[in-house]
Coordinates of C-alpha atoms in Angstrom, one line a residue:
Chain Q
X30 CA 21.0 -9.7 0.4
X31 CA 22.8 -7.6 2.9
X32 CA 26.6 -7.7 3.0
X33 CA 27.8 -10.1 5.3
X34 CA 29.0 -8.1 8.3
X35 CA 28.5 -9.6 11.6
X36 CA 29.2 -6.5 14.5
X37 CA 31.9 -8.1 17.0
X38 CA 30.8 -5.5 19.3
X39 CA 26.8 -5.6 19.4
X40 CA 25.5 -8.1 22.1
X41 CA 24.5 -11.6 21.1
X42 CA 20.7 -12.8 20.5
X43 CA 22.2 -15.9 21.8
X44 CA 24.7 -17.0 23.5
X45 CA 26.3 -20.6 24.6
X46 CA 29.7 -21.1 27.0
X47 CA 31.0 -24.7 27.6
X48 CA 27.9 -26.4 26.2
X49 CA 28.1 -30.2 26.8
X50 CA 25.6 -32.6 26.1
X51 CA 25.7 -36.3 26.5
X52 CA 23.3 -39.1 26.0
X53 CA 23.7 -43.2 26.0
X54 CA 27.0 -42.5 27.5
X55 CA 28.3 -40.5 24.4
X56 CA 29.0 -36.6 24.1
X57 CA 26.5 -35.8 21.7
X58 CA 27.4 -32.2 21.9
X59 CA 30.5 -29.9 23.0
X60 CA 30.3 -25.8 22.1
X61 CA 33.2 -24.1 24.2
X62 CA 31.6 -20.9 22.8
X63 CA 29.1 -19.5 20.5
X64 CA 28.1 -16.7 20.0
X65 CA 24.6 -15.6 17.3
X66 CA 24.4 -11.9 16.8
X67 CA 21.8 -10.0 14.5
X68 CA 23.3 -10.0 10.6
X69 CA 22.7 -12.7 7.4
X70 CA 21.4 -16.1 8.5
X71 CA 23.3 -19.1 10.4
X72 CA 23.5 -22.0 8.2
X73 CA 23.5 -25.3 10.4
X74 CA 25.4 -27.9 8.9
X75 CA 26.8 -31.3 9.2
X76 CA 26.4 -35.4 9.1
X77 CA 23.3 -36.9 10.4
X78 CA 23.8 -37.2 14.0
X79 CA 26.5 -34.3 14.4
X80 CA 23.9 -32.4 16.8
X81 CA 22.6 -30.3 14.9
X82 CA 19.1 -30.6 16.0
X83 CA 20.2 -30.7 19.7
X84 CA 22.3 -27.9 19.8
X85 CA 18.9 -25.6 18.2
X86 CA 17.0 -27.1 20.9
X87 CA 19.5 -26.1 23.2
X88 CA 19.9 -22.5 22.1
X89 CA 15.4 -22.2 22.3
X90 CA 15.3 -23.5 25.8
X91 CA 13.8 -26.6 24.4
X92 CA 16.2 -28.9 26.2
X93 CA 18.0 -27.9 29.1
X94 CA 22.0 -27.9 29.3
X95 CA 23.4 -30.7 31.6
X96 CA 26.3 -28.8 31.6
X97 CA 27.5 -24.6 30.2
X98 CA 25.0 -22.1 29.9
X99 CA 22.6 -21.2 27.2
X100 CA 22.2 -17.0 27.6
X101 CA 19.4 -15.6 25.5
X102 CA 17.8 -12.4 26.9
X103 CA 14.1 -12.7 27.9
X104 CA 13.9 -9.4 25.6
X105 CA 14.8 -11.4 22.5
X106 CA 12.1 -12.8 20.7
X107 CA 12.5 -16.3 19.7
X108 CA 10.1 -18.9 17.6
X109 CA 11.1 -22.2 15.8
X110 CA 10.0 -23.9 13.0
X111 CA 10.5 -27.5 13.0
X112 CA 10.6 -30.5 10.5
X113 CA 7.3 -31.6 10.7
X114 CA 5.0 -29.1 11.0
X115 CA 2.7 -29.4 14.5
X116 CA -0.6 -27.2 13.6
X117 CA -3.4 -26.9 15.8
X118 CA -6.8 -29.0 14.9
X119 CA -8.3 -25.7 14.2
X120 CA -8.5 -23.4 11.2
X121 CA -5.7 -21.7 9.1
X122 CA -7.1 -18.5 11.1
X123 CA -7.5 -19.8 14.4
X124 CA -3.7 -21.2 13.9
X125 CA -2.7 -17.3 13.6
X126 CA -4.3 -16.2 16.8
X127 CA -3.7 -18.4 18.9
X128 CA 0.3 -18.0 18.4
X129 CA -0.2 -14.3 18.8
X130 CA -2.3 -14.8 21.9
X131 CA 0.3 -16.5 23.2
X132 CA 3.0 -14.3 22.6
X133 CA 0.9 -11.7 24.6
X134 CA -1.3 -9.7 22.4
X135 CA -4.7 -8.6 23.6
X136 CA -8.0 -9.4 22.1
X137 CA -8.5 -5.9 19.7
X138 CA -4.8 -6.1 18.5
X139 CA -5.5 -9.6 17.1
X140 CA -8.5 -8.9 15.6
X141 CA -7.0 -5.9 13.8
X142 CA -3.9 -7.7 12.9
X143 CA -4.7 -11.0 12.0
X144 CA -6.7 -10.3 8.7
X145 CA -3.3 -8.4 7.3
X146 CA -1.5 -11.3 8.4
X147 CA -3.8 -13.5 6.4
X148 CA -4.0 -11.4 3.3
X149 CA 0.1 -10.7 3.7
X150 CA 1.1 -14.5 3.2
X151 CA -1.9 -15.4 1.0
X152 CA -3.9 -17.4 3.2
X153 CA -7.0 -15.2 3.0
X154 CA -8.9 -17.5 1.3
X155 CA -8.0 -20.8 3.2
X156 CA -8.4 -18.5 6.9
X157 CA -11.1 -20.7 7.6
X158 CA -10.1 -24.7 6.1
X159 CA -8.7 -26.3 8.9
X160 CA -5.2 -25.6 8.6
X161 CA -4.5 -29.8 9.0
X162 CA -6.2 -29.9 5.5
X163 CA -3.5 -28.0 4.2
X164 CA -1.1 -29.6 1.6
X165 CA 2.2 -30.7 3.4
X166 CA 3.9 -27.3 2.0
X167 CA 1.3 -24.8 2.8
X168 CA 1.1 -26.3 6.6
X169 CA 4.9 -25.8 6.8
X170 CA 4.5 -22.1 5.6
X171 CA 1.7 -21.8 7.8
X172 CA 3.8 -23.0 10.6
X173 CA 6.7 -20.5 9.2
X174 CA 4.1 -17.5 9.0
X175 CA 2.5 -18.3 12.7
X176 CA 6.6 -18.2 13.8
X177 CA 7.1 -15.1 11.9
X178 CA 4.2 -13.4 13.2
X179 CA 5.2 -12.3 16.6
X180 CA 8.3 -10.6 14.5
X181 CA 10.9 -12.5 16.5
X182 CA 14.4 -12.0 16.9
X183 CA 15.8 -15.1 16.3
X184 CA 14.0 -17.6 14.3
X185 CA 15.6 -21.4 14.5
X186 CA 14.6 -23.8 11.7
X187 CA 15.1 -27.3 12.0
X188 CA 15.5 -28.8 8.1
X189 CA 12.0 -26.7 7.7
X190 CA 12.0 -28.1 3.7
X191 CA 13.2 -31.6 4.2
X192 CA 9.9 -33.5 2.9
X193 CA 8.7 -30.3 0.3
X194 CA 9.1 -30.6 -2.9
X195 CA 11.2 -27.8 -5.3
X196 CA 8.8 -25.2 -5.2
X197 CA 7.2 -25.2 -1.7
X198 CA 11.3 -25.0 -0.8
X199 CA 11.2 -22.1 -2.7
X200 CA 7.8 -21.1 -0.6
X201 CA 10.0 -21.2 2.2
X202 CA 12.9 -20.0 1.0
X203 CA 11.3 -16.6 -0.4
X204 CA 9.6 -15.7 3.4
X205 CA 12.9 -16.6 4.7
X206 CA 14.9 -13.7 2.4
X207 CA 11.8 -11.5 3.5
X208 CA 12.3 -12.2 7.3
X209 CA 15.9 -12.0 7.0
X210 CA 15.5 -8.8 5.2
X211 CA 13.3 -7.1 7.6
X212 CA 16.1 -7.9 10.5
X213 CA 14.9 -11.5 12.0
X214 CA 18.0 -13.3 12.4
X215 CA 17.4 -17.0 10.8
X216 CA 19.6 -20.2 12.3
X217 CA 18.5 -22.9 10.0
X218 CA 19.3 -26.7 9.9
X219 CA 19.6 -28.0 6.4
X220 CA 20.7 -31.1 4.9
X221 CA 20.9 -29.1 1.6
X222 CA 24.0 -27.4 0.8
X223 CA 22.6 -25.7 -2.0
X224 CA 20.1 -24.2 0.4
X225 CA 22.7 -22.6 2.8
X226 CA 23.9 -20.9 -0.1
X227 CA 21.0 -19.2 -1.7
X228 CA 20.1 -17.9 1.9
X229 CA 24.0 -16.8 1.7
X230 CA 25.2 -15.7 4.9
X231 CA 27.5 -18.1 7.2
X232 CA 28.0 -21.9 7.5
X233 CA 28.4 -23.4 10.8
X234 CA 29.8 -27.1 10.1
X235 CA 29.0 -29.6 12.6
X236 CA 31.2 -32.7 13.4
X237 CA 30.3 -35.3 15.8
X238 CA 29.2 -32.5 18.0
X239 CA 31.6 -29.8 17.6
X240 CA 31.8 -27.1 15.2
X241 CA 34.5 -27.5 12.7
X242 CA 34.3 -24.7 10.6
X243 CA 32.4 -21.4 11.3
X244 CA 32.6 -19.4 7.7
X245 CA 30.9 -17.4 5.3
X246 CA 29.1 -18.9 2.8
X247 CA 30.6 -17.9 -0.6
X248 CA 33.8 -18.7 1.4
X249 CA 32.6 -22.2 2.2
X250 CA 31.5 -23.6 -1.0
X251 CA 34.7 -22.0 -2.6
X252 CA 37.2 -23.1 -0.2
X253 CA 36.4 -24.5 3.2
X254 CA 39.1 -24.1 6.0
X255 CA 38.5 -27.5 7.8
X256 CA 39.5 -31.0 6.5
X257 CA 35.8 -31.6 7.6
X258 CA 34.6 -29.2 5.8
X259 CA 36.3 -30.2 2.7
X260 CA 35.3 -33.7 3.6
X261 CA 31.9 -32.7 4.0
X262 CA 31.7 -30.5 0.4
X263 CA 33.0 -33.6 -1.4
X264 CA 30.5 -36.0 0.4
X265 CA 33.0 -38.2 2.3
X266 CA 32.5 -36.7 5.6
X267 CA 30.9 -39.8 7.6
X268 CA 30.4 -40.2 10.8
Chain X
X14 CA -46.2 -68.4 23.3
X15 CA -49.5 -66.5 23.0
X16 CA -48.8 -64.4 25.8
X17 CA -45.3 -63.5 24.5
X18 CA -46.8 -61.8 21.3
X19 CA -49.3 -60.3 23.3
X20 CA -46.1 -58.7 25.4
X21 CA -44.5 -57.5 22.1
X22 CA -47.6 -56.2 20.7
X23 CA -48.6 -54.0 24.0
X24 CA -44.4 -53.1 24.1
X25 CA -45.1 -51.3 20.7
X26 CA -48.1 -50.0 21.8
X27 CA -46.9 -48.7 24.7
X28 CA -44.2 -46.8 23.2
X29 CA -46.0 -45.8 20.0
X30 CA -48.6 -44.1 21.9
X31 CA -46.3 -42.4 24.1
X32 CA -47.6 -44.0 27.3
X33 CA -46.8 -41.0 30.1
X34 CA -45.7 -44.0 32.7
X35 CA -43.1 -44.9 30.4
X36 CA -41.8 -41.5 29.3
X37 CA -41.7 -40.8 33.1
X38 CA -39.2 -43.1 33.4
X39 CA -37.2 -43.0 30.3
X40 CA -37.3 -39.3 31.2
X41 CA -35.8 -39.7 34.4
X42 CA -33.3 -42.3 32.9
X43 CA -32.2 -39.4 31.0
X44 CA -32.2 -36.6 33.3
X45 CA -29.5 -38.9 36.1
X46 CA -27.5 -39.7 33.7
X47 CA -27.0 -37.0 31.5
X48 CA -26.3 -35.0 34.9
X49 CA -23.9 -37.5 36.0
X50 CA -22.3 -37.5 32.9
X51 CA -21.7 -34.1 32.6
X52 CA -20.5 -34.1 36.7
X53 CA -18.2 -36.8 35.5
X54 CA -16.9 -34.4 32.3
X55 CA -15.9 -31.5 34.6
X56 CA -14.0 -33.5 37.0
X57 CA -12.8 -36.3 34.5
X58 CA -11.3 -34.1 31.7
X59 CA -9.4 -31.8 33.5
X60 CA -8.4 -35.3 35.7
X61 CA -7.5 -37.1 32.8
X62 CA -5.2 -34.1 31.5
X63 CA -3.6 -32.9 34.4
X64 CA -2.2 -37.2 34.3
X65 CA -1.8 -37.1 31.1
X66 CA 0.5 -33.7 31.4
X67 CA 1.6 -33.6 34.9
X68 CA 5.4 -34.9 36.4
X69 CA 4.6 -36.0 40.2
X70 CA 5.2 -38.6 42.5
X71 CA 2.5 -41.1 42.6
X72 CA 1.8 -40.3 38.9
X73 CA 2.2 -44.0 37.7
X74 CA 0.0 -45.4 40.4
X75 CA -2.7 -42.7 39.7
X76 CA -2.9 -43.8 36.5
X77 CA -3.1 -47.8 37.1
X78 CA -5.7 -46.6 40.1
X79 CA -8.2 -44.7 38.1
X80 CA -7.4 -47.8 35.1
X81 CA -8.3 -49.9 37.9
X82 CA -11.3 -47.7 38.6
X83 CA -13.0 -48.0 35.2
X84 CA -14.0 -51.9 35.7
X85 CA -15.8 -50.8 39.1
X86 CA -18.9 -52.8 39.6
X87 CA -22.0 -50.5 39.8
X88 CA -23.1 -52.1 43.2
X89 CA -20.0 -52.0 44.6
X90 CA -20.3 -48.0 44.0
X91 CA -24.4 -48.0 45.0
X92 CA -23.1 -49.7 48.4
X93 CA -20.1 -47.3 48.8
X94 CA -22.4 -44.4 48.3
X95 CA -25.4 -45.9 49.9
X96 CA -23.2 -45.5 53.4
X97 CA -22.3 -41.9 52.5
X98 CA -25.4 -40.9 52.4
X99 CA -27.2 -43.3 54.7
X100 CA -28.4 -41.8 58.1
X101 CA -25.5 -42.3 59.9
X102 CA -23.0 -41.8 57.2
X103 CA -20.8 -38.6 57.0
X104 CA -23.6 -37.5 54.3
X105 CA -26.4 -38.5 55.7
X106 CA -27.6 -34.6 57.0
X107 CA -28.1 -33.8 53.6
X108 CA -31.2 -36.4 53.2
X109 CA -30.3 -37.6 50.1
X110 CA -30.8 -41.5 49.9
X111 CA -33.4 -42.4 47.6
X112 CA -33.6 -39.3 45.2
X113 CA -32.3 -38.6 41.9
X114 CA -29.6 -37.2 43.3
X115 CA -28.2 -39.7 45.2
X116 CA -28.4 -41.5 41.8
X117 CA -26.6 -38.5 39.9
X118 CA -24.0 -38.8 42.4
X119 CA -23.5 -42.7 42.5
X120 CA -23.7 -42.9 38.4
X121 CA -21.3 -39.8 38.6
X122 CA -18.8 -41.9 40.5
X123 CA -18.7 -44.9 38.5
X124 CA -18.4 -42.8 35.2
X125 CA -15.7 -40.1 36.2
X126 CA -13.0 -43.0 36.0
X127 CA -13.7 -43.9 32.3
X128 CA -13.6 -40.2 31.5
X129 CA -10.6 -39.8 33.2
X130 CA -9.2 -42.6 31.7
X131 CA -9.9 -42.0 27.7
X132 CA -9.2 -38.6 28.5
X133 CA -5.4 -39.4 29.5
X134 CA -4.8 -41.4 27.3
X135 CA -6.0 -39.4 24.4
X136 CA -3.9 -35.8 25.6
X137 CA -1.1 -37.9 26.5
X138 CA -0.7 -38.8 22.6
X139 CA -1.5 -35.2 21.8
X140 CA 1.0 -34.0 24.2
X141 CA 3.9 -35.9 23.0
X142 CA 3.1 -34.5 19.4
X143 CA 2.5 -30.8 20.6
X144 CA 4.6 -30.8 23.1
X145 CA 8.2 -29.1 21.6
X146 CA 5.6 -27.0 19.8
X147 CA 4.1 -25.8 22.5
X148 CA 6.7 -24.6 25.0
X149 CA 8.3 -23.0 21.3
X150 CA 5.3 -20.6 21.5
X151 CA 6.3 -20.2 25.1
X152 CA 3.5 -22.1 27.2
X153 CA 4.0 -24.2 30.3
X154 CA 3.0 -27.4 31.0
X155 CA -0.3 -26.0 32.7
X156 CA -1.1 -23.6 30.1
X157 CA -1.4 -26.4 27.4
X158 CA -3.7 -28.1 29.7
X159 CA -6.7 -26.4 28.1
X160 CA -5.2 -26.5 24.4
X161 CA -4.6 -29.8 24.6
X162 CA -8.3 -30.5 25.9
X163 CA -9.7 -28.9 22.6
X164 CA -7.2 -30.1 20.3
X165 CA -8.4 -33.4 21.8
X166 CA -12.2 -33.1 21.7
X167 CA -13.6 -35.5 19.2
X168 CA -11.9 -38.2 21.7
X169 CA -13.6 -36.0 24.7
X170 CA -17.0 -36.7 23.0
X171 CA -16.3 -39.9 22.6
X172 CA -15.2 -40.1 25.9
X173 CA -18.7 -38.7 27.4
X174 CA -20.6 -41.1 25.5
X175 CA -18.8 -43.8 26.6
X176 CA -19.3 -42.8 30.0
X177 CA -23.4 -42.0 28.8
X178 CA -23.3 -45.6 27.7
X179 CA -22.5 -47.2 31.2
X180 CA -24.5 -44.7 33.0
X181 CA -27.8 -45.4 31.2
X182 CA -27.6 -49.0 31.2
X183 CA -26.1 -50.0 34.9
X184 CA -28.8 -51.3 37.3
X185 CA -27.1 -51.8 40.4
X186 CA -25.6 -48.3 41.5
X187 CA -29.3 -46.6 41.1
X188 CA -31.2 -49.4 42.4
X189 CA -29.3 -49.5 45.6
X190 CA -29.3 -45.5 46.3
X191 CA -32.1 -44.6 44.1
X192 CA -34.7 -47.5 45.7
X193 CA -36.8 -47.9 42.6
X194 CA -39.2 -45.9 43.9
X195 CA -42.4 -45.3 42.0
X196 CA -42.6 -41.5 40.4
X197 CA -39.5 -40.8 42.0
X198 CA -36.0 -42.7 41.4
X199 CA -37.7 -45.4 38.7
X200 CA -35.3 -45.6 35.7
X201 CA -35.6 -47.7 33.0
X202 CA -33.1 -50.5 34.4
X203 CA -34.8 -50.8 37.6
X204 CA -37.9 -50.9 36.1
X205 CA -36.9 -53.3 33.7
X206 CA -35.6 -55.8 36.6
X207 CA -39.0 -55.2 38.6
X208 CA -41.6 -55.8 35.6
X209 CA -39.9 -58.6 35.1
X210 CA -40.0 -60.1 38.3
X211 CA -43.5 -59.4 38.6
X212 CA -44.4 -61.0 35.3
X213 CA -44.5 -57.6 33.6
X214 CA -43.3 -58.1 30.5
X215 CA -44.8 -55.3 28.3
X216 CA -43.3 -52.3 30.3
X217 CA -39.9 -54.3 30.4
X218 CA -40.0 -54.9 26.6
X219 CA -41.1 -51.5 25.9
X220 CA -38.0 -50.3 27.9
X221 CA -35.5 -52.5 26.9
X222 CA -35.9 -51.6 23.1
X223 CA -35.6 -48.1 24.0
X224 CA -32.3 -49.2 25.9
X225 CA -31.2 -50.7 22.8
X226 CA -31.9 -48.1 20.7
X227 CA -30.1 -45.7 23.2
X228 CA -27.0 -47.6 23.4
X229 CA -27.2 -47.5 19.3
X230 CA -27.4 -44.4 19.2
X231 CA -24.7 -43.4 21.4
X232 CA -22.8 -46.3 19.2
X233 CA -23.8 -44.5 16.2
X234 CA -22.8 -40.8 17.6
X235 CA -19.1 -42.4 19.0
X236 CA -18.4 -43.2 15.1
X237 CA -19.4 -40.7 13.5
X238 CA -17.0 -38.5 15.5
X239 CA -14.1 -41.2 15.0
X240 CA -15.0 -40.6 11.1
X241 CA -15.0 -37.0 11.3
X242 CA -10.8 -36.2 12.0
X243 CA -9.4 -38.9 9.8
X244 CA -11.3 -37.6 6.8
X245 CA -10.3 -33.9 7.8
X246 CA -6.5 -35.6 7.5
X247 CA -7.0 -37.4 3.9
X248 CA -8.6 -34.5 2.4

């Protein structure tokens, strides 16, 4: 892992000021400011329902802000992975291109690239199953590899391992290291504590749609700084 | 009762020994529809999609219209298109009542809303699910117009056969544009209804099996692609 400094002074991948989201007549989300530069990966955390999910949506330009502003630079590469993985009814192969045809690459370039993609992340041998007959852990790292294939930025994962068992978690945990190693910035949604540790950068608590507590992993699980946070660690944090 | 086996026996014979008559008109049966069909595809698909997809006024009335549009009765279309084309209808310069082509275009007509139809209804499920998925990978609403088309295609095909299946066996649309018209617009309905009325009842047998055996067919071809995509998601 790399050390854990985040430059104050580089620009951010993403950016939010005076985010507010309501829905059914309830603030479901308030971010004054955020701000997600380049460095370790963003732990998302927090109670079911703390916005966790709608404030990654927000940061991709999935949703659009009722009111603030989302800033993220067209030149920053972005890509999500989400719970459930949505693959194309085509094969494992097909899956590949098309997300690399999409992000803008000619015809020659994907025909070069996508058999080193295939053989890269083991899926040389399945290139042509149709990637919906795919065990429910493969499919998600197929959906991981097609989002990691356009070498974005800024990869969001919304709770990527929720229904994998132990070791297509690790599947996913392992490309994650890689991607954070080669300088993709990972914000990741987890319900698994002991997940935002082994990717061990920061923690971003979430409580009923603020942040509580922005800290450094180790930091975190040793000693949090918010009462939510410490709540949170010792499972009473409700909302 | 003695004629009535005689009927059944010549029907066989008749198609057994490939009697040209009768392929004449089965082959003609064939030739409207299949054209009308595949008129109906190109305009119902993208139709049905850009519904299924699209955020405009009007939407939710387009939708109940071409609904509506999928129960329309065949003669109501013949008689529709019969004045289009007739002499003095806006059509009419182009001399095409009473050829194939004014059946083409009348069975084209009364198929294009049940392509439409299945075909919005079908991308509209597939849109909801690809939908976050989509615009993640950075295409638009229109741009996932043709994705969504071939992610949706088993229901496509069985969209087209539907549409087959209505064509090939209405009477009223061809009979009323088309004329029945011996070695000309005579399709294996029309037929049918004359032979009948005459006291023909060999050439109507014989052509009403091969209607059955059609619409089987098509049956047949709808579920086996319905099979295909669930077993693809068990495996």
């Amino acid at each position: 892992m790399r050390d854990l400094a985040w430059d104050a002074e580089a620009p951010p991948l993403v950016a939010c000021h005076d985010l507010r989201f309501s829905a059914g007549g309830a603030v479901r989300l308030e971010v004054p400011r955020l701000h997600l530069r380049a460095g370790a990966p963003t732990a998302v955390l927090g109670p079911n329902g703390a916005g966790k999910s709608l404030l990654l949506r927000l940061l991709h330009g999935l949703i659009a802000p009722q009111e603030g502003r989302v800033i993220a630079a067209p030149e920053v590469r972005q890509a999500m992975v989400f719970q459930r993985p949505v693959l194309l009814r085509r094969s494992v192969a097909a899956n590949l291109d098309y997300a690399l045809r999409a992000a803008g690459e000619g015809r020659r370039a994907r025909r070069a690239r996508l058999p080193d993609l295939l053989s890269q992340f083991g899926f040389a041998a399945s290139a042509r199953q149709p990637a919906r007959t795919l065990s429910g852990g493969e499919q998600q790292r197929l959906a991981l590899v097609r989002a990691l294939a356009t070498a974005p930025d800024v990869l969001f994962l919304d709770e990527p391992t929720a229904s994998l068992d132990p070791a297509a978690t690790h599947a996913i945990e392992t490309l994650l290291a890689q991607a954070d190693a080669q300088g993709t910035k990972i914000v990741i949604v987890t319900h698994d504590p002991g997940q935002a540790r082994r990717l061990g950068g920061e923690v971003l608590l979430l409580n009923r749609g603020r942040i509580a507590e922005r800290t450094p992993a180790t930091q975190f699980f040793a000693a949090p700084r918010s009462p939510e946070g410490r709540a949170y660690l010792s499972g009473a944090l409700l909302l | 009762m003695q004629g009535f086996a005689e009927s059944f026996a010549s029907a066989a014979m008749l198609i057994l020994t490939g009697d040209p008559a009768l392929w004449e008109i089965v082959a003609l049966s064939l030739r409207v529809s299949l054209t009308a069909v595949a008129i109906a595809a190109l305009i119902g698909f993208p139709l049905g999609a850009a519904l299924a997809v699209g955020r405009f006024p009007g939407r939710g009335a387009a939708i109940v219209c071409v609904n509506a549009l999928m129960g329309l009765p065949p003669v109501v279309v013949g008689l529709a298109v019969y004045l289009m084309l007739s002499a003095s209808g806006p059509l009419g310069v182009l001399q095409l009542l009473y050829t194939p082509a004014a059946m083409i275009a009348a069975q084209a007509v009364l198929v294009t809303p049940i392509v439409a139809a299945l075909t919005r209804s079908a991308v509209e499920g597939l849109a909801a699910e690809y939908d976050e998925q989509l615009r993640s990978l950075g295409i638009g609403r229109l741009g996932a117009i043709p994705t969504l088309l071939w992610e949706a295609r088993p229901a496509l095909a069985t969209a087209a056969l539907a549409g087959f299946g209505r064509a090939i066996a209405e009477v009223g649309a061809v009979l009323i544009v088309g004329g029945n018209i011996n070695h000309a617009t005579r399709v294996m309905t029309t037929t049918i209804a004359l032979e009948t009325s005459k006291g023909n009842l060999h050439l109507a047998l014989a052509l009403g099996a091969l209607l059955i055996l059609l619409a089987l067919a098509v049956n047949a071809a709808v579920a086996a692609l319905g099979a295909r995509p669930r077993e693809a998601l068990h495996a």
